């Protein structure tokens, strides 16, 4: 009995310590990955002088006036193709001037916004300059009127195709840019914001500058691409804001989808091997194993629905390379392994049992 008891005790001890280490290490690794690899904030801060520190503040009148904007990314819906921003005016160099500043109209490119005034009207769409300002900035009321409203407003940008001419000249621009949910979770999108300011009384251009941004959307990696104001400023053109927003799935979402797809294939191949051994070569199999493919078919459908932001129904690239072929193979296995009961009982004693020892005897003969 001692020769049996000692190895058994050693194995139990090894099993206990291995399980303990796994129970401690696995959650720690997952938590660290979740904290370090989660989507980063939609963050940008202008490298130019901060509001109030501009060398031109209050020195040369409206000609060098600069209005500073802050953008909060509130939400991004890739299925609807929209990105919602909350804008606020954080400063105006007129605050530090000794003259009266007039109101400023802030215009956004209408065709890049979902709230295009031509969408629900009989007027044709056009590429003319906007005539209706998105926001009227009354600095006098902000300074002297205690009851003035907060200088905040909201816009909804539309997701558009990438502006790169290289991509647009490609024979298959969508497959090249992955701007479609068919390529989930490797799909990438672009939204754009173009805005400028004018003096409300003279229609003269006023410098408009993006000071900083913030925002965080679950499951998405969002990166602002802010074009320097110097690219647009000149003798007849003041500073304006032009931002491209790059949207793609976060690293954790991509890896989760890949791991789930690999799991689909591993489970499917295991079930297929069981079907080949049981039905094809007549090896004995337990009855509870034979009905497993039926339950796994429905489990796969539920597991696929856990992929964050996955398109409704089936049709993305992971469905074509993972879920759909696996469901086809599992359906064939389910029908075959359930149908075997029509002809025989796969668990009866007369059928030969495939064991590890039997496989071990096979390899020396092959080698």
Short mmCIF file of C-alpha atoms in Angstrom, two decimals, residues 224-346:
data_model
loop_
_atom_site.label_atom_id
_atom_site.label_comp_id
_atom_site.label_asym_id
_atom_site.label_seq_id
_atom_site.Cartn_x
_atom_site.Cartn_y
_atom_site.Cartn_z
CA UNK A 224 -6.98 62.46 -33.70
CA UNK A 225 -4.95 63.63 -36.69
CA UNK A 226 -4.88 67.41 -36.33
CA UNK A 227 -3.51 69.38 -39.24
CA UNK A 228 -1.28 72.26 -38.09
CA UNK A 229 -2.95 75.68 -38.27
CA UNK A 230 0.03 76.96 -40.25
CA UNK A 231 -1.08 74.86 -43.23
CA UNK A 232 -4.20 77.01 -43.62
CA UNK A 233 -3.22 80.39 -42.23
CA UNK A 234 -2.10 83.07 -44.66
CA UNK A 235 -2.77 86.58 -45.86
CA UNK A 236 -6.41 85.94 -46.78
CA UNK A 237 -7.03 82.82 -44.68
CA UNK A 238 -6.96 82.76 -40.90
CA UNK A 239 -6.30 79.76 -38.73
CA UNK A 240 -9.01 77.12 -38.88
CA UNK A 241 -9.56 73.62 -37.52
CA UNK A 242 -9.26 70.51 -39.64
CA UNK A 243 -9.18 67.18 -37.81
CA UNK A 244 -9.29 63.62 -39.09
CA UNK A 245 -10.42 61.07 -36.52
CA UNK A 246 -9.16 57.53 -37.04
CA UNK A 247 -11.37 54.82 -35.52
CA UNK A 248 -10.48 51.14 -35.21
CA UNK A 249 -11.07 48.28 -32.81
CA UNK A 250 -8.94 48.17 -29.68
CA UNK A 251 -6.14 45.63 -29.32
CA UNK A 252 -8.04 43.67 -26.66
CA UNK A 253 -11.10 43.36 -28.90
CA UNK A 254 -8.98 42.12 -31.82
CA UNK A 255 -7.18 39.53 -29.71
CA UNK A 256 -10.42 38.38 -28.09
CA UNK A 257 -12.01 37.80 -31.49
CA UNK A 258 -8.92 35.94 -32.73
CA UNK A 259 -8.81 33.70 -29.64
CA UNK A 260 -12.54 32.94 -29.93
CA UNK A 261 -12.11 32.04 -33.62
CA UNK A 262 -9.17 29.73 -32.82
CA UNK A 263 -11.30 28.15 -30.08
CA UNK A 264 -14.06 27.53 -32.62
CA UNK A 265 -11.66 25.62 -34.83
CA UNK A 266 -10.04 23.61 -32.01
CA UNK A 267 -13.42 22.47 -30.68
CA UNK A 268 -14.71 21.76 -34.19
CA UNK A 269 -11.67 19.69 -35.16
CA UNK A 270 -11.94 17.74 -31.91
CA UNK A 271 -15.59 16.92 -32.61
CA UNK A 272 -14.75 15.98 -36.21
CA UNK A 273 -12.07 13.56 -34.99
CA UNK A 274 -14.58 12.02 -32.59
CA UNK A 275 -17.04 11.61 -35.44
CA UNK A 276 -14.40 9.98 -37.66
CA UNK A 277 -13.38 7.54 -34.92
CA UNK A 278 -16.93 6.70 -33.89
CA UNK A 279 -18.78 6.62 -37.21
CA UNK A 280 -16.02 6.13 -39.75
CA UNK A 281 -13.93 3.49 -37.99
CA UNK A 282 -16.42 2.03 -35.52
CA UNK A 283 -14.60 2.75 -32.26
CA UNK A 284 -16.60 2.69 -29.05
CA UNK A 285 -17.77 6.03 -27.67
CA UNK A 286 -19.79 7.07 -24.63
CA UNK A 287 -23.36 8.11 -25.31
CA UNK A 288 -22.98 11.50 -23.61
CA UNK A 289 -20.11 12.39 -25.96
CA UNK A 290 -22.07 11.50 -29.07
CA UNK A 291 -24.67 14.24 -28.48
CA UNK A 292 -22.09 16.96 -27.72
CA UNK A 293 -22.04 18.40 -31.30
CA UNK A 294 -25.73 19.27 -31.07
CA UNK A 295 -25.20 21.51 -28.02
CA UNK A 296 -21.97 23.03 -29.34
CA UNK A 297 -23.73 24.30 -32.49
CA UNK A 298 -25.93 26.56 -30.34
CA UNK A 299 -23.07 27.42 -27.96
CA UNK A 300 -21.00 28.75 -30.86
CA UNK A 301 -23.80 31.08 -31.93
CA UNK A 302 -24.04 32.48 -28.40
CA UNK A 303 -20.27 32.82 -28.09
CA UNK A 304 -20.06 34.69 -31.38
CA UNK A 305 -22.55 37.26 -30.07
CA UNK A 306 -20.12 38.15 -27.25
CA UNK A 307 -17.65 39.74 -29.70
CA UNK A 308 -17.75 43.48 -28.88
CA UNK A 309 -19.26 45.57 -31.66
CA UNK A 310 -19.64 42.63 -34.05
CA UNK A 311 -22.07 43.21 -36.96
CA UNK A 312 -25.59 41.90 -36.53
CA UNK A 313 -26.12 38.50 -38.07
CA UNK A 314 -23.28 36.87 -39.97
CA UNK A 315 -21.11 38.28 -42.72
CA UNK A 316 -17.80 39.62 -41.40
CA UNK A 317 -14.43 38.10 -42.22
CA UNK A 318 -14.22 36.10 -38.98
CA UNK A 319 -17.57 34.51 -39.80
CA UNK A 320 -16.28 33.40 -43.20
CA UNK A 321 -13.02 31.95 -41.87
CA UNK A 322 -14.26 30.74 -38.49
CA UNK A 323 -17.86 30.59 -37.36
CA UNK A 324 -19.63 29.58 -40.58
CA UNK A 325 -17.31 26.75 -41.69
CA UNK A 326 -17.20 25.48 -38.11
CA UNK A 327 -21.00 25.48 -37.90
CA UNK A 328 -21.19 23.56 -41.19
CA UNK A 329 -18.76 20.91 -39.95
CA UNK A 330 -20.46 20.70 -36.57
CA UNK A 331 -23.86 20.33 -38.20
CA UNK A 332 -22.56 17.43 -40.30
CA UNK A 333 -21.03 15.85 -37.18
CA UNK A 334 -24.25 16.35 -35.21
CA UNK A 335 -26.41 14.70 -37.87
CA UNK A 336 -23.95 11.85 -38.36
CA UNK A 337 -23.35 11.11 -34.69
CA UNK A 338 -27.03 11.27 -33.80
CA UNK A 339 -27.99 9.27 -36.89
CA UNK A 340 -25.65 6.43 -35.89
CA UNK A 341 -28.24 5.37 -33.32
CA UNK A 342 -30.48 4.29 -36.19
CA UNK A 343 -28.03 1.51 -37.04
CA UNK A 344 -26.12 0.72 -33.84
CA UNK A 345 -25.24 1.73 -30.32
CA UNK A 346 -21.81 3.45 -30.29
#
